[in-house]
């Protein structure tokens, strides 16, 4: 059966994370209270500036397991989905 791609752009909607997460959410409070930028200083010498593949953000590599622990999420897929 031949099917054609029906381009329906009316379903595209721009959504901001700020709109999805309430202002008083626990993760917003943690983000305001904790300055995670110190992680960059800790790992800077471990990364090469000119060789290798682009890195993942080290702050995100700390925040994701923290979120998993806080919410009892065991899988990375579930964390991303939530």
Coordinates of N, CA and C in Angstrom, one line a residue:
X1 N 0.8 -1.2 0.0 CA 0.0 0.0 0.0 C 0.9 1.2 0.0
X2 N 0.6 2.1 -0.9 CA 1.4 3.4 -1.0 C 0.8 4.4 -0.1
X3 N 1.6 5.0 0.7 CA 1.1 6.2 1.5 C 2.0 7.4 1.3
X4 N 1.4 8.5 1.3 CA 2.2 9.7 1.1 C 2.2 10.5 2.4
X5 N 3.4 11.2 2.6 CA 3.5 12.0 3.8 C 2.6 13.2 3.7
X6 N 1.7 13.3 4.6 CA 0.8 14.4 4.7 C 1.4 15.5 5.5
X7 N 1.9 16.5 4.9 CA 2.5 17.6 5.7 C 1.4 18.4 6.4
X8 N 1.3 18.3 7.7 CA 0.3 19.0 8.4 C 1.0 19.9 9.5
X9 N 1.4 21.1 9.1 CA 2.1 21.9 10.0 C 1.2 22.6 11.1
X10 N 0.0 22.4 11.0 CA -0.9 23.1 12.0 C -0.8 22.4 13.3
X11 N -0.1 21.3 13.4 CA 0.0 20.6 14.7 C 1.3 21.0 15.4
X12 N 2.1 21.8 14.8 CA 3.3 22.2 15.5 C 3.0 23.4 16.4
X13 N 3.5 23.2 17.6 CA 3.3 24.2 18.7 C 4.6 24.5 19.4
X14 N 4.9 25.7 19.6 CA 6.1 26.1 20.4 C 5.7 26.1 21.9
X15 N 6.5 25.3 22.6 CA 6.2 25.3 24.1 C 7.5 25.5 24.8
X16 N 7.5 26.3 25.8 CA 8.7 26.6 26.6 C 8.7 25.8 27.9
X17 N 9.9 25.3 28.3 CA 9.9 24.6 29.6 C 9.4 25.4 30.7
X18 N 9.6 26.7 30.6 CA 9.1 27.6 31.7 C 7.6 27.6 31.8
X19 N 6.9 27.3 30.7 CA 5.5 27.2 30.8 C 5.1 25.8 31.4
X20 N 5.9 24.8 31.2 CA 5.5 23.5 31.7 C 5.8 23.2 33.1
X21 N 6.8 23.9 33.7 CA 7.2 23.6 35.0 C 6.8 24.8 35.9
X22 N 6.0 24.5 37.0 CA 5.5 25.6 37.8 C 6.7 26.3 38.5
X23 N 6.5 27.6 38.8 CA 7.5 28.4 39.4 C 7.9 27.9 40.8
X24 N 7.0 27.3 41.5 CA 7.3 26.8 42.9 C 7.8 25.4 42.9
X25 N 8.1 24.8 41.8 CA 8.5 23.4 41.7 C 9.9 23.2 42.4
X26 N 10.0 22.0 43.1 CA 11.2 21.7 43.9 C 12.5 21.9 43.0
X27 N 12.5 21.4 41.8 CA 13.7 21.5 41.0 C 14.1 22.9 40.7
X28 N 13.1 23.8 40.5 CA 13.4 25.2 40.3 C 14.1 25.8 41.6
X29 N 13.6 25.4 42.7 CA 14.1 25.9 44.0 C 15.5 25.4 44.2
X30 N 15.8 24.2 43.8 CA 17.2 23.6 43.9 C 18.1 24.4 43.0
X31 N 17.6 24.6 41.7 CA 18.4 25.3 40.7 C 18.8 26.7 41.2
X32 N 17.9 27.4 41.9 CA 18.1 28.7 42.4 C 19.1 28.7 43.6
X33 N 19.0 27.7 44.4 CA 19.7 27.6 45.7 C 21.1 27.1 45.5
X34 N 21.4 26.2 44.5 CA 22.7 25.6 44.3 C 23.3 26.1 43.0
X35 N 24.5 26.6 43.1 CA 25.2 27.1 42.0 C 26.1 25.9 41.5
X36 N 25.7 25.2 40.4 CA 26.4 24.1 39.9 C 27.6 24.4 39.1
X37 N 27.9 25.7 38.9 CA 29.0 26.0 38.0 C 30.4 25.6 38.6
X38 N 30.5 25.3 39.8 CA 31.7 24.8 40.4 C 32.2 23.5 39.7
X39 N 31.2 22.7 39.2 CA 31.5 21.4 38.5 C 32.4 21.7 37.3
X40 N 32.2 22.7 36.6 CA 33.1 23.0 35.5 C 34.5 23.2 35.9
X41 N 34.8 23.8 37.0 CA 36.2 24.0 37.5 C 36.8 22.7 37.9
X42 N 36.0 21.8 38.5 CA 36.5 20.5 38.9 C 36.9 19.6 37.7
X43 N 36.2 19.7 36.6 CA 36.4 18.7 35.5 C 37.2 19.4 34.4
X44 N 37.5 20.6 34.4 CA 38.1 21.3 33.3 C 39.4 20.6 32.8
X45 N 40.2 20.2 33.7 CA 41.5 19.6 33.3 C 41.3 18.2 32.7
X46 N 40.2 17.6 32.9 CA 39.9 16.3 32.4 C 39.5 16.3 30.9
X47 N 39.2 17.4 30.4 CA 38.7 17.6 29.0 C 39.8 18.2 28.1
X48 N 39.8 17.8 26.9 CA 40.8 18.4 25.9 C 40.0 19.5 25.1
X49 N 40.7 20.6 24.9 CA 40.0 21.7 24.2 C 40.0 21.5 22.7
X50 N 40.9 20.7 22.2 CA 41.0 20.6 20.7 C 40.9 19.2 20.1
X51 N 40.9 18.2 21.0 CA 40.8 16.8 20.4 C 39.6 16.1 21.0
X52 N 39.2 15.1 20.3 CA 38.1 14.3 20.8 C 36.7 14.8 20.4
X53 N 35.7 14.0 20.8 CA 34.3 14.4 20.4 C 33.8 15.5 21.4
X54 N 32.8 16.2 20.9 CA 32.2 17.2 21.8 C 31.6 16.5 23.1
X55 N 31.8 17.1 24.2 CA 31.4 16.5 25.5 C 30.0 16.8 25.8
X56 N 29.5 15.9 26.7 CA 28.2 16.2 27.3 C 28.4 17.2 28.4
X57 N 27.4 18.0 28.7 CA 27.6 19.0 29.8 C 27.8 18.3 31.1
X58 N 28.9 18.5 31.8 CA 29.2 17.8 33.0 C 28.1 18.2 34.1
X59 N 27.6 19.4 34.1 CA 26.5 19.7 35.1 C 25.3 18.8 34.9
X60 N 25.0 18.6 33.6 CA 23.8 17.7 33.4 C 24.1 16.3 33.8
X61 N 25.4 15.8 33.7 CA 25.8 14.5 34.1 C 25.7 14.4 35.7
X62 N 25.6 15.5 36.4 CA 25.4 15.4 37.8 C 24.0 15.6 38.1
X63 N 23.3 16.4 37.4 CA 21.9 16.7 37.7 C 21.0 15.5 37.4
X64 N 21.2 14.8 36.4 CA 20.3 13.7 36.0 C 20.3 12.6 37.1
X65 N 21.5 12.1 37.5 CA 21.4 11.1 38.6 C 20.8 11.6 39.9
X66 N 21.0 12.9 40.2 CA 20.4 13.6 41.3 C 18.8 13.5 41.2
X67 N 18.3 13.8 40.1 CA 16.9 13.7 39.8 C 16.4 12.3 39.9
X68 N 17.2 11.4 39.4 CA 16.8 10.0 39.5 C 16.7 9.5 40.9
X69 N 17.6 9.9 41.7 CA 17.6 9.5 43.1 C 16.5 10.2 43.9
X70 N 16.2 11.4 43.6 CA 15.2 12.2 44.3 C 13.8 11.6 44.0
X71 N 13.6 11.2 42.8 CA 12.3 10.7 42.4 C 12.2 9.2 42.3
X72 N 13.2 8.5 42.6 CA 13.2 7.0 42.6 C 13.1 6.4 41.2
X73 N 13.7 7.1 40.2 CA 13.6 6.6 38.9 C 14.8 5.8 38.6
X74 N 14.7 4.6 38.1 CA 15.8 3.7 37.9 C 16.4 3.7 36.5
X75 N 15.6 4.1 35.5 CA 16.2 4.1 34.2 C 16.4 5.5 33.6
X76 N 17.4 5.6 32.7 CA 17.6 6.9 32.1 C 16.5 7.3 31.1
X77 N 15.9 6.3 30.4 CA 14.8 6.5 29.5 C 13.6 7.1 30.3
X78 N 13.3 6.6 31.4 CA 12.2 7.0 32.2 C 12.5 8.5 32.7
X79 N 13.7 8.7 33.1 CA 14.1 10.1 33.5 C 13.9 11.1 32.4
X80 N 14.3 10.8 31.2 CA 14.1 11.7 30.1 C 12.6 11.9 29.8
X81 N 11.9 10.8 29.9 CA 10.5 10.8 29.6 C 9.7 11.7 30.6
X82 N 10.1 11.6 31.9 CA 9.5 12.4 33.0 C 9.8 13.8 32.8

